[in-house]
């Protein structure tokens, strides 16, 4: 499966953005999909994930502010980001896997990232 993340941009603190992860392939509904982010000078970190059955998982740093959802008819997973903070600034990546890996970072398929910049 090939993934394409989009929807990044520049937003003021307190604002919102919605990222999209669009996939190729007819079996996208079977994949678990995650969002990750990497800030300058920092390691990539898990942000949120959604299972093929709709179960959701969030990092503590985004819980209550970010919402992950999926539209299988559109082969797309969304990340709605509200109450954005400057520390949310990062390149955001989506990834997919038929299984839920032991570590989220071990997902099999990765897309190119989209830049999110939150100004103070």
Short mmCIF file of N, CA, C and O in Angstrom, two decimals:
data_model
loop_
_atom_site.label_atom_id
_atom_site.label_comp_id
_atom_site.label_asym_id
_atom_site.label_seq_id
_atom_site.Cartn_x
_atom_site.Cartn_y
_atom_site.Cartn_z
N UNK A 1 0.85 -1.18 0.00
CA UNK A 1 0.00 0.00 0.00
C UNK A 1 0.90 1.24 0.00
O UNK A 1 1.95 1.26 0.62
N UNK A 2 0.48 2.25 -0.76
CA UNK A 2 1.21 3.52 -0.80
C UNK A 2 0.40 4.58 -0.09
O UNK A 2 -0.82 4.65 -0.27
N UNK A 3 1.08 5.39 0.70
CA UNK A 3 0.40 6.38 1.55
C UNK A 3 0.86 7.78 1.19
O UNK A 3 2.04 8.01 0.90
N UNK A 4 -0.06 8.73 1.27
CA UNK A 4 0.25 10.13 1.01
C UNK A 4 -0.39 10.97 2.09
O UNK A 4 -1.63 11.00 2.21
N UNK A 5 0.43 11.67 2.86
CA UNK A 5 -0.07 12.57 3.88
C UNK A 5 -0.20 13.98 3.31
O UNK A 5 0.63 14.41 2.51
N UNK A 6 -1.24 14.68 3.72
CA UNK A 6 -1.46 16.05 3.25
C UNK A 6 -2.22 16.82 4.32
O UNK A 6 -2.72 16.25 5.30
N UNK A 7 -2.31 18.14 4.11
CA UNK A 7 -3.10 18.97 5.01
C UNK A 7 -2.31 19.80 5.98
O UNK A 7 -2.88 20.56 6.76
N UNK A 8 -0.99 19.67 5.95
CA UNK A 8 -0.18 20.48 6.85
C UNK A 8 -0.19 21.94 6.47
O UNK A 8 -0.69 22.33 5.42
N UNK A 9 0.39 22.75 7.33
CA UNK A 9 0.45 24.17 7.05
C UNK A 9 0.89 24.95 8.27
O UNK A 9 1.37 24.38 9.25
N UNK A 10 0.73 26.25 8.18
CA UNK A 10 1.09 27.17 9.26
C UNK A 10 -0.18 27.63 9.95
O UNK A 10 -1.12 28.08 9.30
N UNK A 11 -0.21 27.52 11.27
CA UNK A 11 -1.40 27.92 12.03
C UNK A 11 -0.95 28.55 13.34
O UNK A 11 0.13 28.23 13.85
N UNK A 12 -1.76 29.45 13.86
CA UNK A 12 -1.45 30.08 15.14
C UNK A 12 -1.80 29.14 16.29
O UNK A 12 -2.68 28.27 16.15
N UNK A 13 -1.13 29.33 17.40
CA UNK A 13 -1.44 28.54 18.59
C UNK A 13 -2.93 28.68 18.93
O UNK A 13 -3.50 29.76 18.85
N UNK A 14 -3.52 27.55 19.28
CA UNK A 14 -4.95 27.53 19.56
C UNK A 14 -5.80 27.17 18.35
O UNK A 14 -6.99 26.91 18.49
N UNK A 15 -5.19 27.18 17.18
CA UNK A 15 -5.91 26.88 15.96
C UNK A 15 -6.04 25.39 15.69
O UNK A 15 -5.65 24.55 16.52
N UNK A 16 -6.57 25.08 14.52
CA UNK A 16 -6.85 23.69 14.15
C UNK A 16 -6.34 23.40 12.73
O UNK A 16 -6.26 24.30 11.89
N UNK A 17 -6.04 22.14 12.52
CA UNK A 17 -5.72 21.63 11.19
C UNK A 17 -6.26 20.22 11.10
O UNK A 17 -6.36 19.53 12.11
N UNK A 18 -6.56 19.80 9.88
CA UNK A 18 -6.93 18.41 9.66
C UNK A 18 -5.98 17.81 8.63
O UNK A 18 -5.91 18.28 7.50
N UNK A 19 -5.29 16.78 9.05
CA UNK A 19 -4.41 16.05 8.15
C UNK A 19 -5.15 14.87 7.54
O UNK A 19 -6.04 14.29 8.16
N UNK A 20 -4.76 14.55 6.31
CA UNK A 20 -5.33 13.40 5.62
C UNK A 20 -4.22 12.44 5.22
O UNK A 20 -3.13 12.87 4.83
N UNK A 21 -4.49 11.18 5.34
CA UNK A 21 -3.59 10.12 4.87
C UNK A 21 -4.38 9.28 3.89
O UNK A 21 -5.29 8.55 4.28
N UNK A 22 -4.04 9.42 2.61
CA UNK A 22 -4.77 8.73 1.56
C UNK A 22 -3.93 7.57 1.04
O UNK A 22 -2.73 7.73 0.79
N UNK A 23 -4.57 6.43 0.88
CA UNK A 23 -3.86 5.22 0.50
C UNK A 23 -4.31 4.69 -0.84
O UNK A 23 -5.47 4.87 -1.24
N UNK A 24 -3.41 4.03 -1.52
CA UNK A 24 -3.76 3.29 -2.72
C UNK A 24 -4.13 1.88 -2.30
O UNK A 24 -3.84 1.44 -1.20
N UNK A 25 -4.78 1.15 -3.17
CA UNK A 25 -5.08 -0.24 -2.85
C UNK A 25 -6.51 -0.45 -2.40
O UNK A 25 -7.10 0.41 -1.73
N UNK A 26 -7.06 -1.60 -2.74
CA UNK A 26 -8.46 -1.87 -2.47
C UNK A 26 -8.71 -2.45 -1.09
O UNK A 26 -9.84 -2.56 -0.67
N UNK A 27 -7.63 -2.84 -0.39
CA UNK A 27 -7.81 -3.49 0.90
C UNK A 27 -7.46 -2.58 2.06
O UNK A 27 -7.15 -3.04 3.15
N UNK A 28 -7.52 -1.28 1.84
CA UNK A 28 -7.13 -0.33 2.87
C UNK A 28 -7.92 -0.51 4.14
O UNK A 28 -7.42 -0.29 5.24
N UNK A 29 -9.16 -0.94 4.02
CA UNK A 29 -10.00 -1.09 5.21
C UNK A 29 -9.46 -2.14 6.17
O UNK A 29 -9.85 -2.18 7.33
N UNK A 30 -8.56 -2.99 5.72
CA UNK A 30 -8.00 -4.03 6.58
C UNK A 30 -6.78 -3.55 7.36
O UNK A 30 -6.27 -4.27 8.22
N UNK A 31 -6.30 -2.35 7.05
CA UNK A 31 -5.05 -1.87 7.65
C UNK A 31 -5.30 -1.05 8.92
O UNK A 31 -6.27 -0.30 9.01
N UNK A 32 -4.38 -1.22 9.84
CA UNK A 32 -4.28 -0.33 10.99
C UNK A 32 -3.39 0.85 10.56
O UNK A 32 -2.38 0.66 9.87
N UNK A 33 -3.77 2.05 10.93
CA UNK A 33 -3.07 3.24 10.44
C UNK A 33 -2.67 4.12 11.62
O UNK A 33 -3.46 4.33 12.54
N UNK A 34 -1.46 4.61 11.55
CA UNK A 34 -0.97 5.48 12.62
C UNK A 34 -0.46 6.81 12.09
O UNK A 34 -0.07 6.93 10.92
N UNK A 35 -0.49 7.80 12.96
CA UNK A 35 0.13 9.10 12.69
C UNK A 35 1.31 9.26 13.65
O UNK A 35 1.19 8.97 14.85
N UNK A 36 2.40 9.75 13.10
CA UNK A 36 3.62 9.97 13.85
C UNK A 36 4.11 11.38 13.54
O UNK A 36 3.71 11.98 12.54
N UNK A 37 5.01 11.88 14.38
CA UNK A 37 5.56 13.21 14.10
C UNK A 37 7.01 13.26 14.52
O UNK A 37 7.43 12.55 15.43
N UNK A 38 7.74 14.12 13.84
CA UNK A 38 9.14 14.32 14.16
C UNK A 38 9.45 15.80 14.14
O UNK A 38 9.35 16.45 13.08
N UNK A 39 9.80 16.32 15.30
CA UNK A 39 10.18 17.73 15.43
C UNK A 39 11.67 17.86 15.15
O UNK A 39 12.42 16.89 15.29
N UNK A 40 12.11 19.06 14.78
CA UNK A 40 13.54 19.26 14.49
C UNK A 40 14.40 18.86 15.68
O UNK A 40 14.13 19.26 16.82
N UNK A 41 15.41 18.05 15.42
CA UNK A 41 16.33 17.65 16.46
C UNK A 41 15.82 16.60 17.41
O UNK A 41 16.49 16.26 18.40
N UNK A 42 14.61 16.09 17.15
CA UNK A 42 14.02 15.08 18.04
C UNK A 42 13.74 13.80 17.27
O UNK A 42 13.66 13.79 16.05
N UNK A 43 13.55 12.74 18.02
CA UNK A 43 13.20 11.47 17.40
C UNK A 43 11.72 11.46 17.01
O UNK A 43 10.90 12.16 17.60
N UNK A 44 11.43 10.62 16.05
CA UNK A 44 10.04 10.46 15.64
C UNK A 44 9.24 9.87 16.80
O UNK A 44 9.72 8.98 17.50
N UNK A 45 8.01 10.35 16.99
CA UNK A 45 7.18 9.85 18.07
C UNK A 45 5.78 9.53 17.57
O UNK A 45 5.28 10.12 16.61
N UNK A 46 5.18 8.59 18.25
CA UNK A 46 3.81 8.19 17.96
C UNK A 46 2.84 9.27 18.41
O UNK A 46 3.01 9.86 19.48
N UNK A 47 1.82 9.53 17.59
CA UNK A 47 0.79 10.50 17.96
C UNK A 47 -0.57 9.83 18.16
O UNK A 47 -1.21 10.02 19.19
N UNK A 48 -1.01 9.07 17.16
CA UNK A 48 -2.33 8.45 17.24
C UNK A 48 -2.39 7.29 16.26
O UNK A 48 -1.62 7.25 15.30
N UNK A 49 -3.34 6.38 16.49
CA UNK A 49 -3.54 5.26 15.58
C UNK A 49 -4.99 4.84 15.61
O UNK A 49 -5.70 5.08 16.60
N UNK A 50 -5.40 4.21 14.52
CA UNK A 50 -6.75 3.66 14.44
C UNK A 50 -6.65 2.27 13.84
O UNK A 50 -5.95 2.05 12.85
N UNK A 51 -7.33 1.34 14.47
CA UNK A 51 -7.29 -0.04 13.99
C UNK A 51 -8.26 -0.23 12.82
O UNK A 51 -9.10 0.63 12.54
N UNK A 52 -8.16 -1.38 12.17
CA UNK A 52 -9.06 -1.66 11.04
C UNK A 52 -10.50 -1.67 11.50
O UNK A 52 -11.42 -1.35 10.74
N UNK A 53 -10.73 -2.02 12.79
CA UNK A 53 -12.09 -2.09 13.32
C UNK A 53 -12.56 -0.79 13.96
O UNK A 53 -13.67 -0.72 14.46
N UNK A 54 -11.71 0.24 13.95
CA UNK A 54 -12.11 1.54 14.46
C UNK A 54 -11.63 1.87 15.86
O UNK A 54 -11.94 2.95 16.37
N UNK A 55 -10.91 0.98 16.51
CA UNK A 55 -10.34 1.30 17.80
C UNK A 55 -9.29 2.39 17.67
O UNK A 55 -8.56 2.44 16.69
N UNK A 56 -9.24 3.30 18.64
CA UNK A 56 -8.32 4.42 18.55
C UNK A 56 -7.33 4.43 19.72
O UNK A 56 -7.65 3.97 20.83
N UNK A 57 -6.16 4.97 19.45
CA UNK A 57 -5.08 5.02 20.42
C UNK A 57 -4.42 6.40 20.29
O UNK A 57 -4.25 6.90 19.18
N UNK A 58 -4.06 6.98 21.44
CA UNK A 58 -3.47 8.32 21.42
C UNK A 58 -2.28 8.39 22.37
O UNK A 58 -2.27 7.79 23.43
N UNK A 59 -1.30 9.20 21.96
CA UNK A 59 -0.23 9.54 22.89
C UNK A 59 -0.80 10.51 23.92
O UNK A 59 -1.70 11.30 23.62
N UNK A 60 -0.25 10.48 25.12
CA UNK A 60 -0.75 11.36 26.18
C UNK A 60 -0.64 12.83 25.77
O UNK A 60 -1.48 13.65 26.17
N UNK A 61 0.37 13.15 24.99
CA UNK A 61 0.62 14.55 24.63
C UNK A 61 -0.46 15.13 23.71
O UNK A 61 -0.57 16.36 23.60
N UNK A 62 -1.24 14.27 23.07
CA UNK A 62 -2.26 14.77 22.14
C UNK A 62 -3.68 14.40 22.56
O UNK A 62 -4.65 14.88 21.97
N UNK A 63 -3.79 13.55 23.58
CA UNK A 63 -5.10 13.08 24.01
C UNK A 63 -5.98 14.27 24.40
O UNK A 63 -5.55 15.18 25.11
N UNK A 64 -7.21 14.25 23.90
CA UNK A 64 -8.15 15.32 24.20
C UNK A 64 -8.08 16.49 23.22
O UNK A 64 -8.97 17.34 23.21
N UNK A 65 -7.03 16.53 22.40
CA UNK A 65 -6.88 17.61 21.42
C UNK A 65 -6.94 17.08 19.99
O UNK A 65 -7.43 17.78 19.10
N UNK A 66 -6.42 15.88 19.77
CA UNK A 66 -6.39 15.29 18.44
C UNK A 66 -7.42 14.17 18.36
O UNK A 66 -7.65 13.46 19.33
N UNK A 67 -8.01 14.02 17.18
CA UNK A 67 -8.95 12.92 16.94
C UNK A 67 -8.60 12.24 15.62
O UNK A 67 -8.50 12.91 14.59
N UNK A 68 -8.44 10.93 15.68
CA UNK A 68 -8.16 10.16 14.48
C UNK A 68 -9.44 9.47 14.03
O UNK A 68 -10.23 9.00 14.86
N UNK A 69 -9.66 9.44 12.72
CA UNK A 69 -10.85 8.79 12.18
C UNK A 69 -10.50 8.25 10.80
O UNK A 69 -9.45 8.57 10.24
N UNK A 70 -11.39 7.44 10.26
CA UNK A 70 -11.13 6.88 8.93
C UNK A 70 -12.41 6.84 8.11
O UNK A 70 -13.52 6.70 8.65
N UNK A 71 -12.22 6.96 6.80
CA UNK A 71 -13.31 6.82 5.84
C UNK A 71 -12.82 5.81 4.82
O UNK A 71 -12.08 6.14 3.88
N UNK A 72 -13.20 4.57 5.00
CA UNK A 72 -12.68 3.51 4.14
C UNK A 72 -13.15 3.65 2.69
O UNK A 72 -12.46 3.23 1.77
N UNK A 73 -14.32 4.25 2.50
CA UNK A 73 -14.80 4.45 1.14
C UNK A 73 -13.88 5.40 0.36
O UNK A 73 -13.81 5.33 -0.87
N UNK A 74 -13.20 6.28 1.10
CA UNK A 74 -12.27 7.23 0.47
C UNK A 74 -10.81 6.81 0.66
O UNK A 74 -9.91 7.57 0.30
N UNK A 75 -10.59 5.63 1.25
CA UNK A 75 -9.22 5.17 1.51
C UNK A 75 -8.41 6.22 2.27
O UNK A 75 -7.23 6.45 1.98
N UNK A 76 -9.03 6.85 3.24
CA UNK A 76 -8.40 7.98 3.91
C UNK A 76 -8.57 7.88 5.42
O UNK A 76 -9.64 7.50 5.91
N UNK A 77 -7.50 8.20 6.11
CA UNK A 77 -7.51 8.37 7.57
C UNK A 77 -7.21 9.84 7.86
O UNK A 77 -6.32 10.43 7.24
N UNK A 78 -7.97 10.39 8.79
CA UNK A 78 -7.82 11.81 9.13
C UNK A 78 -7.23 11.97 10.53
O UNK A 78 -7.43 11.13 11.41
N UNK A 79 -6.55 13.08 10.73
CA UNK A 79 -6.12 13.47 12.06
C UNK A 79 -6.58 14.91 12.27
O UNK A 79 -6.00 15.84 11.69
N UNK A 80 -7.64 15.06 13.03
CA UNK A 80 -8.13 16.40 13.37
C UNK A 80 -7.35 16.90 14.57
O UNK A 80 -7.37 16.27 15.63
N UNK A 81 -6.69 18.02 14.40
CA UNK A 81 -5.83 18.56 15.45
C UNK A 81 -6.40 19.90 15.90
O UNK A 81 -6.47 20.85 15.11
N UNK A 82 -6.84 19.96 17.15
CA UNK A 82 -7.39 21.18 17.73
C UNK A 82 -6.49 21.69 18.85
O UNK A 82 -5.64 20.96 19.35
N UNK A 83 -6.72 22.93 19.24
CA UNK A 83 -5.96 23.53 20.34
C UNK A 83 -4.46 23.32 20.15
O UNK A 83 -3.74 22.90 21.07
N UNK A 84 -4.01 23.61 18.95
CA UNK A 84 -2.61 23.35 18.62
C UNK A 84 -1.67 24.24 19.44
O UNK A 84 -1.99 25.39 19.77
N UNK A 85 -0.51 23.67 19.76
CA UNK A 85 0.51 24.35 20.55
C UNK A 85 1.79 24.42 19.73
O UNK A 85 2.02 23.60 18.84
N UNK A 86 2.65 25.38 20.04
CA UNK A 86 3.93 25.44 19.31
C UNK A 86 4.71 24.13 19.37
O UNK A 86 5.40 23.77 18.40
N UNK A 87 4.58 23.41 20.47
CA UNK A 87 5.31 22.13 20.58
C UNK A 87 4.73 21.04 19.70
O UNK A 87 5.29 19.95 19.62
N UNK A 88 3.62 21.29 19.03
CA UNK A 88 3.09 20.34 18.04
C UNK A 88 3.76 20.50 16.69
O UNK A 88 3.52 19.71 15.77
N UNK A 89 4.61 21.52 16.55
CA UNK A 89 5.32 21.74 15.30
C UNK A 89 6.20 20.54 14.98
O UNK A 89 7.03 20.12 15.80
N UNK A 90 6.02 19.98 13.79
CA UNK A 90 6.75 18.78 13.39
C UNK A 90 6.36 18.42 11.96
O UNK A 90 5.40 18.96 11.41
N UNK A 91 7.11 17.48 11.40
CA UNK A 91 6.68 16.81 10.19
C UNK A 91 5.83 15.61 10.62
O UNK A 91 6.26 14.82 11.46
N UNK A 92 4.64 15.53 10.08
CA UNK A 92 3.72 14.47 10.44
C UNK A 92 3.69 13.41 9.33
O UNK A 92 3.57 13.74 8.15
N UNK A 93 3.81 12.15 9.75
CA UNK A 93 3.82 11.02 8.84
C UNK A 93 2.66 10.08 9.17
O UNK A 93 2.29 9.94 10.34
N UNK A 94 2.16 9.41 8.15
CA UNK A 94 1.23 8.33 8.42
C UNK A 94 1.88 7.01 8.01
O UNK A 94 2.77 6.98 7.14
N UNK A 95 1.43 5.96 8.64
CA UNK A 95 1.96 4.63 8.40
C UNK A 95 0.83 3.62 8.53
O UNK A 95 -0.19 3.90 9.16
N UNK A 96 1.04 2.45 7.94
CA UNK A 96 -0.01 1.43 7.95
C UNK A 96 0.58 0.04 8.12
O UNK A 96 1.74 -0.20 7.74
N UNK A 97 -0.22 -0.85 8.67
CA UNK A 97 0.22 -2.22 8.88
C UNK A 97 -1.03 -3.10 8.98
O UNK A 97 -2.03 -2.68 9.57
N UNK A 98 -0.94 -4.31 8.44
CA UNK A 98 -2.07 -5.23 8.56
C UNK A 98 -2.24 -5.73 9.99
O UNK A 98 -3.33 -6.12 10.40
N UNK A 99 -1.15 -5.72 10.73
CA UNK A 99 -1.20 -6.11 12.13
C UNK A 99 -0.91 -4.90 13.01
O UNK A 99 -0.37 -3.90 12.54
N UNK A 100 -1.26 -4.97 14.26
CA UNK A 100 -0.84 -3.95 15.23
C UNK A 100 0.51 -4.38 15.77
O UNK A 100 0.61 -5.41 16.45
N UNK A 101 1.56 -3.63 15.44
CA UNK A 101 2.90 -4.08 15.84
C UNK A 101 3.13 -3.91 17.34
O UNK A 101 2.41 -3.17 18.02
N UNK A 102 4.16 -4.59 17.82
CA UNK A 102 4.50 -4.46 19.23
C UNK A 102 4.90 -3.02 19.56
O UNK A 102 4.60 -2.50 20.63
N UNK A 103 5.58 -2.42 18.66
CA UNK A 103 5.91 -0.99 18.77
C UNK A 103 5.30 -0.28 17.58
O UNK A 103 5.48 -0.71 16.44
N UNK A 104 4.61 0.79 17.82
CA UNK A 104 3.93 1.50 16.73
C UNK A 104 4.91 1.87 15.62
O UNK A 104 4.55 1.85 14.44
N UNK A 105 6.15 2.17 16.01
CA UNK A 105 7.16 2.57 15.04
C UNK A 105 7.50 1.48 14.03
O UNK A 105 8.15 1.75 13.03
N UNK A 106 7.08 0.25 14.30
CA UNK A 106 7.42 -0.87 13.44
C UNK A 106 6.41 -1.12 12.33
O UNK A 106 6.41 -2.18 11.72
N UNK A 107 5.54 -0.15 12.09
CA UNK A 107 4.55 -0.32 11.01
C UNK A 107 5.27 -0.51 9.68
O UNK A 107 6.35 0.02 9.45
N UNK A 108 4.65 -1.27 8.78
CA UNK A 108 5.32 -1.70 7.56
C UNK A 108 5.42 -0.63 6.48
O UNK A 108 6.41 -0.57 5.76
N UNK A 109 4.38 0.15 6.32
CA UNK A 109 4.32 1.08 5.19
C UNK A 109 4.27 2.51 5.70
O UNK A 109 3.48 2.83 6.59
N UNK A 110 5.07 3.36 5.06
CA UNK A 110 5.17 4.76 5.49
C UNK A 110 5.00 5.68 4.31
O UNK A 110 5.48 5.39 3.21
N UNK A 111 4.33 6.80 4.55
CA UNK A 111 4.22 7.82 3.53
C UNK A 111 5.20 8.94 3.79
O UNK A 111 5.84 9.01 4.84
N UNK A 112 5.31 9.85 2.84
CA UNK A 112 6.09 11.06 3.05
C UNK A 112 5.32 11.97 3.98
O UNK A 112 4.09 11.92 4.04
N UNK A 113 6.03 12.81 4.67
CA UNK A 113 5.41 13.62 5.69
C UNK A 113 4.81 14.92 5.18
O UNK A 113 5.02 15.33 4.03
N UNK A 114 4.08 15.57 6.05
CA UNK A 114 3.54 16.89 5.78
C UNK A 114 3.90 17.79 6.96
O UNK A 114 3.78 17.38 8.12
N UNK A 115 4.36 19.00 6.67
CA UNK A 115 4.86 19.90 7.72
C UNK A 115 3.70 20.62 8.41
O UNK A 115 2.83 21.20 7.75
N UNK A 116 3.74 20.60 9.72
CA UNK A 116 2.81 21.39 10.54
C UNK A 116 3.64 22.35 11.37
O UNK A 116 4.55 21.94 12.09
N UNK A 117 3.34 23.64 11.26
CA UNK A 117 4.05 24.66 12.02
C UNK A 117 3.03 25.46 12.81
O UNK A 117 2.08 26.00 12.23
N UNK A 118 3.22 25.53 14.11
CA UNK A 118 2.31 26.26 14.99
C UNK A 118 3.08 27.45 15.56
O UNK A 118 4.08 27.27 16.27
N UNK A 119 2.61 28.63 15.26
CA UNK A 119 3.29 29.84 15.73
C UNK A 119 2.68 30.30 17.06
O UNK A 119 1.48 30.13 17.30
N UNK A 120 3.52 30.89 17.88
CA UNK A 120 3.05 31.34 19.20
C UNK A 120 2.52 32.77 19.14
O UNK A 120 2.67 33.46 18.15
#
